[in-house]
Coordinates of C-alpha atoms in Angstrom, one line a residue:
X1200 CA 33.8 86.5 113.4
X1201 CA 33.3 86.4 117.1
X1202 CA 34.4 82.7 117.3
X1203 CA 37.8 83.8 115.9
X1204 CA 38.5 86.8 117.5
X1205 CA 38.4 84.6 120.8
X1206 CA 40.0 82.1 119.7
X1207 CA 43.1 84.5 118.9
X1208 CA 42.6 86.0 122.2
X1209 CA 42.8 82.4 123.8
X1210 CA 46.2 81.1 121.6
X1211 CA 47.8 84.5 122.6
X1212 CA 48.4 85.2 119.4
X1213 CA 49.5 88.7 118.1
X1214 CA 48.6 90.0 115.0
X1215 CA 51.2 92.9 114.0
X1216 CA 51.6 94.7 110.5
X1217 CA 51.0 90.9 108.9
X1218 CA 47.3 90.7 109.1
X1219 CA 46.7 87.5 107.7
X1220 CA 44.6 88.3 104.2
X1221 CA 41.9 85.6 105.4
X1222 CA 40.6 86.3 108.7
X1223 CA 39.5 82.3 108.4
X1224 CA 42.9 81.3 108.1
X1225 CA 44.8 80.1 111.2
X1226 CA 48.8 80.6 111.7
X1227 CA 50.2 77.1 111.2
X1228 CA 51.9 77.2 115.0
X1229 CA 48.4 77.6 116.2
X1230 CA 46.4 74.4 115.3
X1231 CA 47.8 70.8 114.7
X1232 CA 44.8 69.9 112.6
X1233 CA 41.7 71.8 111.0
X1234 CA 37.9 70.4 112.4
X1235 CA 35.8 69.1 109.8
X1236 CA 32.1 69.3 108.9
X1237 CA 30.9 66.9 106.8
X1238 CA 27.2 68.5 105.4
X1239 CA 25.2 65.6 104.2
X1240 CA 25.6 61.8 105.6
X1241 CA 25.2 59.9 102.1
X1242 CA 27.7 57.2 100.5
X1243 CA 30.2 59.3 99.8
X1244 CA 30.6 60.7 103.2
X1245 CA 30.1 57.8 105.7
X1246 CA 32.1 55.4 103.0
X1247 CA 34.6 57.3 101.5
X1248 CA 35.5 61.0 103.4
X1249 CA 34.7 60.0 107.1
X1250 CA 37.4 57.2 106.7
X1251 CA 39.6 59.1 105.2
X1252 CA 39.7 61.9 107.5
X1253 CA 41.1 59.4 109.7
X1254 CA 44.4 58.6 107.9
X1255 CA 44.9 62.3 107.6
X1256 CA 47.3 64.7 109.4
X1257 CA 46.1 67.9 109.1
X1258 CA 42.4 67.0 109.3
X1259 CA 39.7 65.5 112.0
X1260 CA 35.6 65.0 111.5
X1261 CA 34.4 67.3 114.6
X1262 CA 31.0 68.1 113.1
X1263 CA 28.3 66.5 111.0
X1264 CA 25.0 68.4 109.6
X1265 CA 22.2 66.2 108.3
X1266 CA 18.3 65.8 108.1
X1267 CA 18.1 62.6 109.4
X1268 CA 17.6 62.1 112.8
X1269 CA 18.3 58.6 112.8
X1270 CA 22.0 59.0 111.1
X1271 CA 22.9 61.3 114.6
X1272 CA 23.6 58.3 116.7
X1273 CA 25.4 56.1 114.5
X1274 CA 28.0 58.9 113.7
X1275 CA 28.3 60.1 117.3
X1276 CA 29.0 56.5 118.2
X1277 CA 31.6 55.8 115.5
X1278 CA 33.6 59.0 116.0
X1279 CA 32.9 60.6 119.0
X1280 CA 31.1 63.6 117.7
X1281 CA 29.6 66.2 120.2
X1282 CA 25.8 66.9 120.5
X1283 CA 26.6 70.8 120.0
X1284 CA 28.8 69.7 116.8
X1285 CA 25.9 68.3 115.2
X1286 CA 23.8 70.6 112.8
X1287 CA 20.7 70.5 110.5
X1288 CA 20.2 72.4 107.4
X1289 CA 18.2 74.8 109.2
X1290 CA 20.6 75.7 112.1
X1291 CA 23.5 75.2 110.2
X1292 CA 24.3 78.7 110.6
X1293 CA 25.6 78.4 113.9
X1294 CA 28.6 77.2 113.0
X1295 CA 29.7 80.0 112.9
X1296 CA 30.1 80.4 117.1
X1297 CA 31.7 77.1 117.2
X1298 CA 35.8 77.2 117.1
X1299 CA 36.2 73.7 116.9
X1300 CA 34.9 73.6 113.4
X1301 CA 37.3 75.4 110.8
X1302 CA 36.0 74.2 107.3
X1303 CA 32.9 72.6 106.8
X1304 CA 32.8 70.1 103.1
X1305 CA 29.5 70.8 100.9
X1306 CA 28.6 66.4 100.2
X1307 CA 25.4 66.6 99.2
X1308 CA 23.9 66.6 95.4
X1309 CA 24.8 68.7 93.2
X1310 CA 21.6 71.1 92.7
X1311 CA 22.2 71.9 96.4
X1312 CA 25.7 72.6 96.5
X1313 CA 25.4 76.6 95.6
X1314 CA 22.8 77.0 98.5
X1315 CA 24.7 75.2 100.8
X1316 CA 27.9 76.5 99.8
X1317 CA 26.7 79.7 100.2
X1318 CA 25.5 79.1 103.6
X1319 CA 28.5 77.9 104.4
X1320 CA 30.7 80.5 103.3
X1321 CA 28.6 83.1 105.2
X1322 CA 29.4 81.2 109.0
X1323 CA 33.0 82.5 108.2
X1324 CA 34.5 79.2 107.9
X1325 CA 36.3 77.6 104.7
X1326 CA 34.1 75.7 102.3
X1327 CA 34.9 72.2 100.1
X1328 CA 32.8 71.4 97.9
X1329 CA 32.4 68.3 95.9
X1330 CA 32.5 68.0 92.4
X1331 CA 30.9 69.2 90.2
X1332 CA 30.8 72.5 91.5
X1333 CA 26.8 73.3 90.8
X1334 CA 24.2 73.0 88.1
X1335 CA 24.9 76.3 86.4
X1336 CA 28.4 78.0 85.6
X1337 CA 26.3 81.0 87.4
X1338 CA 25.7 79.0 90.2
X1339 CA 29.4 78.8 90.5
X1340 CA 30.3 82.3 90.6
X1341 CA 27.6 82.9 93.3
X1342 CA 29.5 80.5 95.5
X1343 CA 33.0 82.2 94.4
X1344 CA 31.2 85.3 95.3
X1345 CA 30.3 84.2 98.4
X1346 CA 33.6 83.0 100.1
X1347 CA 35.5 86.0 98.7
X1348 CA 33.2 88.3 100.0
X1349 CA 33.3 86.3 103.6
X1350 CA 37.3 86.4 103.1
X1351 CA 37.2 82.6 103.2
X1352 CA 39.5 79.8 100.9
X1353 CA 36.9 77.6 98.5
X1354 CA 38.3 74.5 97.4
X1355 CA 36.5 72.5 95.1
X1356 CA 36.7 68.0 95.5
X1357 CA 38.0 67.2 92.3
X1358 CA 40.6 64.3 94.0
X1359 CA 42.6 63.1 90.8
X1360 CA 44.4 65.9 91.0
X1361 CA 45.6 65.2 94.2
X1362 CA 46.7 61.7 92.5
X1363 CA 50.4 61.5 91.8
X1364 CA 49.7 59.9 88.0
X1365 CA 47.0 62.1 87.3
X1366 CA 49.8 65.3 88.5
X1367 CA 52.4 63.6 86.3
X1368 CA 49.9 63.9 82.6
X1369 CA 49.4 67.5 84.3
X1370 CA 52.8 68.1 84.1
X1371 CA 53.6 66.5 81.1
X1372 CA 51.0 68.8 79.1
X1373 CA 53.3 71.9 79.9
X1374 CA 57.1 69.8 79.5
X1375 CA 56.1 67.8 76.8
X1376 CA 58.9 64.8 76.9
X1377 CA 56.5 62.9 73.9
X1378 CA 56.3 65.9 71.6
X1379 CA 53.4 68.1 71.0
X1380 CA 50.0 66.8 71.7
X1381 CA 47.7 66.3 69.1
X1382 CA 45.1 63.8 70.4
X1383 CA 43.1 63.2 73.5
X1384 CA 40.8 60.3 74.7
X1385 CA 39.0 60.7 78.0
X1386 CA 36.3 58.5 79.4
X1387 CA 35.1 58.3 82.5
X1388 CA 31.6 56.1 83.1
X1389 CA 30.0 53.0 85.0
X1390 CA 27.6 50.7 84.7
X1391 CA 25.9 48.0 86.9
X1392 CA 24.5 48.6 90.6
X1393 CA 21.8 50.8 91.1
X1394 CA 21.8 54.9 90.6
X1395 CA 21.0 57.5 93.3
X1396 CA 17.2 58.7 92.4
X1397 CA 18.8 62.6 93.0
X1398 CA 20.5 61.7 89.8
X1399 CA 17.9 61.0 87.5
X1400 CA 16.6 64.3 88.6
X1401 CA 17.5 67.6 86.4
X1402 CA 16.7 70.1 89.2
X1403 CA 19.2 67.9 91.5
X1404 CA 22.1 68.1 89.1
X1405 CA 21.6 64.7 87.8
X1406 CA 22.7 62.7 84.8
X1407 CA 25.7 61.5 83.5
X1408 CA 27.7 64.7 82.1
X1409 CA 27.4 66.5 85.7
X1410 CA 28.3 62.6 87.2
X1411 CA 30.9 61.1 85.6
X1412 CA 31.9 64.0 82.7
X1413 CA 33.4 66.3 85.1
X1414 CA 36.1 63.5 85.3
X1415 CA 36.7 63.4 81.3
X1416 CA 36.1 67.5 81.0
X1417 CA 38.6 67.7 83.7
X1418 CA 40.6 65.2 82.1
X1419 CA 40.8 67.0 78.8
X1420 CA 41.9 70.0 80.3
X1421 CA 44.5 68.9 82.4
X1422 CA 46.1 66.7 80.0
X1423 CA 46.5 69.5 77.4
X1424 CA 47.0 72.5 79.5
X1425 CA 44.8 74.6 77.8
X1426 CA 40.9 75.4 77.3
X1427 CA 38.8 74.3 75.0
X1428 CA 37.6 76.6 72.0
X1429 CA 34.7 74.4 70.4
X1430 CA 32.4 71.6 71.0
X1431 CA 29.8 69.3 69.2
X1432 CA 28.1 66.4 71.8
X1433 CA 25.0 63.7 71.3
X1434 CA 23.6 62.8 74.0
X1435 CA 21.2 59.2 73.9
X1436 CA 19.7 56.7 76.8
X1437 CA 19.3 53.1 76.0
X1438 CA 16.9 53.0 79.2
X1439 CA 14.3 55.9 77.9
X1440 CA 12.0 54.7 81.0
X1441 CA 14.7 55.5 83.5
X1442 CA 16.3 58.5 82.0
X1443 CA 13.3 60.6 81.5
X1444 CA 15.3 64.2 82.3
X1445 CA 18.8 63.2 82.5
X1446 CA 21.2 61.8 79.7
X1447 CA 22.4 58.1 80.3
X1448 CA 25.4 58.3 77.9
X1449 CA 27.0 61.8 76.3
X1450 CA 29.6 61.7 74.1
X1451 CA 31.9 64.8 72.5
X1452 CA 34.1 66.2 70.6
X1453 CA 36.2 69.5 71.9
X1454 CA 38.6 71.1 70.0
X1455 CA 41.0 73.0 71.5
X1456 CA 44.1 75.4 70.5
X1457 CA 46.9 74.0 68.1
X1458 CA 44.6 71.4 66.4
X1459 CA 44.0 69.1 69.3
X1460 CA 41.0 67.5 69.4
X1461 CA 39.5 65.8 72.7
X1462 CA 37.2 62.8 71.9
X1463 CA 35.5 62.5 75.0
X1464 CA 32.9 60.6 76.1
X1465 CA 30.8 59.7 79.7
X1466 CA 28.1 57.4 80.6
X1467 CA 25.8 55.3 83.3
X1468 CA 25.4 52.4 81.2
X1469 CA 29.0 51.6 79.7
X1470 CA 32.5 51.3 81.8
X1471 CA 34.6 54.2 81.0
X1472 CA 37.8 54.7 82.7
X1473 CA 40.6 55.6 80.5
X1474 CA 42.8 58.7 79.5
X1475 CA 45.0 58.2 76.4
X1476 CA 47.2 61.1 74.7
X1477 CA 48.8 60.9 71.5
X1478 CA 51.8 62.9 70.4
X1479 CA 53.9 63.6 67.5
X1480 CA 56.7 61.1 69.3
X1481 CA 54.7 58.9 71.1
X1482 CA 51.5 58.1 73.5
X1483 CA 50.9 57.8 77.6
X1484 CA 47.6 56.5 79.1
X1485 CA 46.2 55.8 82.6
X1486 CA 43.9 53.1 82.9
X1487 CA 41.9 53.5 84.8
X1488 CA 42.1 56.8 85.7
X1489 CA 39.2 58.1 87.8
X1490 CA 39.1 55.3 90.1
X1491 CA 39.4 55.8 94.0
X1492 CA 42.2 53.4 94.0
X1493 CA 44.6 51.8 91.6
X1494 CA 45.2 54.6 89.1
X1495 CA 48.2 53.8 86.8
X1496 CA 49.4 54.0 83.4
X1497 CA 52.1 53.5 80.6
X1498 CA 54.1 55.0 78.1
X1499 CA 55.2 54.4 74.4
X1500 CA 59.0 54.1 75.8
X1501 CA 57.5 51.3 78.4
X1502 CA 57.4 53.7 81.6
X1503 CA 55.0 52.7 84.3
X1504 CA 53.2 55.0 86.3
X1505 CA 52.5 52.6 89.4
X1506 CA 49.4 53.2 91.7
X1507 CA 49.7 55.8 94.7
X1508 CA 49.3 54.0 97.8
X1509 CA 47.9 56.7 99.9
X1510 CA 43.9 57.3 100.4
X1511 CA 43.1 59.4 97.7
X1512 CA 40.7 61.8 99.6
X1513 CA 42.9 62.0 102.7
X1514 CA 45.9 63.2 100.6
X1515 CA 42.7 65.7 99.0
X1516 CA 42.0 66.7 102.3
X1517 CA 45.9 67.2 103.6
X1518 CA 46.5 69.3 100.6
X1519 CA 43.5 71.3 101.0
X1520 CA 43.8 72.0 105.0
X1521 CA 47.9 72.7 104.5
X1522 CA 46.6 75.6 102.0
X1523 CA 44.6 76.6 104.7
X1524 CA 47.3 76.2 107.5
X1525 CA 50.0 77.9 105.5
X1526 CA 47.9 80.8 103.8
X1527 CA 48.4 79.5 99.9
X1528 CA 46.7 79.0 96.9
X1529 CA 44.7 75.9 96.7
X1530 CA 45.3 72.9 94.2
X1531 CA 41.8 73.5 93.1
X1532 CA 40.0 76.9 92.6
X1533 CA 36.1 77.6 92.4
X1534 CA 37.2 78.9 89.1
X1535 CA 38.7 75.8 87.6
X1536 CA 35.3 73.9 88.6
X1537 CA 33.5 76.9 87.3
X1538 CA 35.2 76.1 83.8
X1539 CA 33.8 72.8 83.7
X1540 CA 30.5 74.0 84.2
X1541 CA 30.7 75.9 81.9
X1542 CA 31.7 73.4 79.3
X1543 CA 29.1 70.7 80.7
X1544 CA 26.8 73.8 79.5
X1545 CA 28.1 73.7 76.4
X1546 CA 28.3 70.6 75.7
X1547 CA 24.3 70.3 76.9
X1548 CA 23.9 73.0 74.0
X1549 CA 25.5 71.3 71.6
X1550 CA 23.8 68.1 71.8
X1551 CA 20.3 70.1 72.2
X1552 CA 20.7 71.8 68.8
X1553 CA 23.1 69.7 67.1
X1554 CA 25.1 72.0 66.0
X1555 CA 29.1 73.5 66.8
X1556 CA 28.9 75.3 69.6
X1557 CA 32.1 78.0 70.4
X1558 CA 33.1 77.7 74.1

């Protein structure tokens, strides 16, 4: 911690009696905006995060770690990124000497997120980490592990709950203005376009319940406020000469405390994109609700939840950096992505044995 010893000794800053409970963190007077690495250049980061951390105000890209040599130039190019800010997986280690890098965002698939994760965690900076978490509910507490050992904040990329509709069914789960829930529908899927190889793969994380069923397990949760107790799940492919390891479609059942039960169901070959909850007085939806843009929804009494208009992973990556800046709990712990690895376990059980299996 080198790095952030000087860079206290630099700022001037005097640390009293209030010894900030992450040496990682930084005093909100003392940086405008948090220096990002992005580790691993694929879709999601050069189409979707690297634009965003441009409409963002607590947040800039200062550092990128890849294995391809050929991405280095393009990304330099586009935003200015130094040759001793750029990394490989080998050297990414050394991040820990730089001060202009403060968290550095896991974006690579999902069977490498707990080694990476790790890694990251032990440079001393913060970690993100896209969803899901990692293959294994295990793999998840290593990471958690990790940055608590290393005194650093982990926040895990689960976006919608960043989302303004997506916070309103959160909210309504514990007020409950339609009366008590008794029924859930959560879908989340795609189909058309071609599918990453990684995610065929079942050593990479792959298929459509680590995918797309985050979104729906998620989903569940968050729109009951509570945990699941029991699940049964079948899992099928239409495509058996594609998805040799992975499922192509899962669907579920959960049951959960008071008698709700969560139909709940995810796929690569359908369109899924809907979250509907029933209650004793009424019903709510949001359709679609997973989608990077557009996410809005309706109620039995004819309110409309109209679509945010801010970048969804910029107001992610705000949120996230401000908990950072300010010292406080992030929106979304390593143990709430931990639970839905857990259940994706279950649920993999379940559908394996064809039987009820307790969560």
């Amino acid at each position: 911690m080198s790095s952030r010893r000087n860079f206290i000794k630099r700022s001037g800053l005097l640390l009293g009696a209030a010894v900030l409970p992450f040496p990682g963190c930084i005093a909100a007077e003392s940086k405008e905006k948090l220096g990002i690495a992005l580790v691993g250049l694929g879709y999601y980061s050069r189409d979707l995060l690297a634009p965003a951390l441009q409409l963002t105000d607590h947040c800039e890209l200062k550092g990128i770690v890849t294995g391809s040599q050929e991405k280095i130039p393009v990304w330099q190019k586009k935003y200015g990124i130094k040759d001793s800010n750029v990394y490989n997986y080998q050297n990414m280690h050394e991040i820990s000497n730089n001060d202009e890098i403060d968290v550095i965002y896991i974006v690579l698939p999902t069977g490498l997120h707990a080694k990476y994760a790790i890694k990251a965690a032990n440079t001393g900076k913060h970690v993100w980490c896209e969803k899901p978490m990692a293959r294994t509910a295990n793999e998840c507490q290593q990471i958690i592990e990790a940055c608590n050992k290393n005194r650093v904040k982990l926040s895990i990329g689960y976006r919608m709950q960043h989302e303004v509709n997506t916070q309103t069914i959160m909210k309504w789960a514990k007020t409950q203005p339609y009366g008590e829930i008794q029924q859930v529908i959560s879908e989340a899927g795609y189909n058309g376009g071609s599918i990453n190889p990684w995610k065929l793969k079942k050593e990479m994380g792959g298929g459509a319940i680590y995918d797309m069923g985050v979104y729906s397990i998620n989903a569940a949760r968050y729109s009951t406020g509570l945990e699941p107790i029991a699940v049964t799940a079948k899992q099928s492919t239409n495509r058996p000469d594609i998805f040799t390891e992975v499922d192509e479609t899962t669907s579920y059942k959960m049951e959960f405390p008071n008698g709700i039960i969560v139909d709940g169901k995810t796929s690569f070959g359908e369109s899924l994109n809907n979250l509907e909850v029933t209650t004793k007085n009424g019903w709510y939806y949001l359709r679609p609700m997973q989608s990077y843009s557009g996410v809005r929804g309706k109620t039995s009494n004819g309110k409309i939840l109209t679509p945010m208009r801010k970048n969804q992973q910029a107001v992610q990556m705000d949120d996230d950096a401000l908990a950072i800046l300010n010292n406080t709990e992030v929106l979304v712990s390593g143990e709430e992505g931990m639970k839905d690895i857990h259940i994706v376990e279950k649920i993999n059980k379940a559908s394996a044995t064809g039987q009820r299996i307790q969560i």
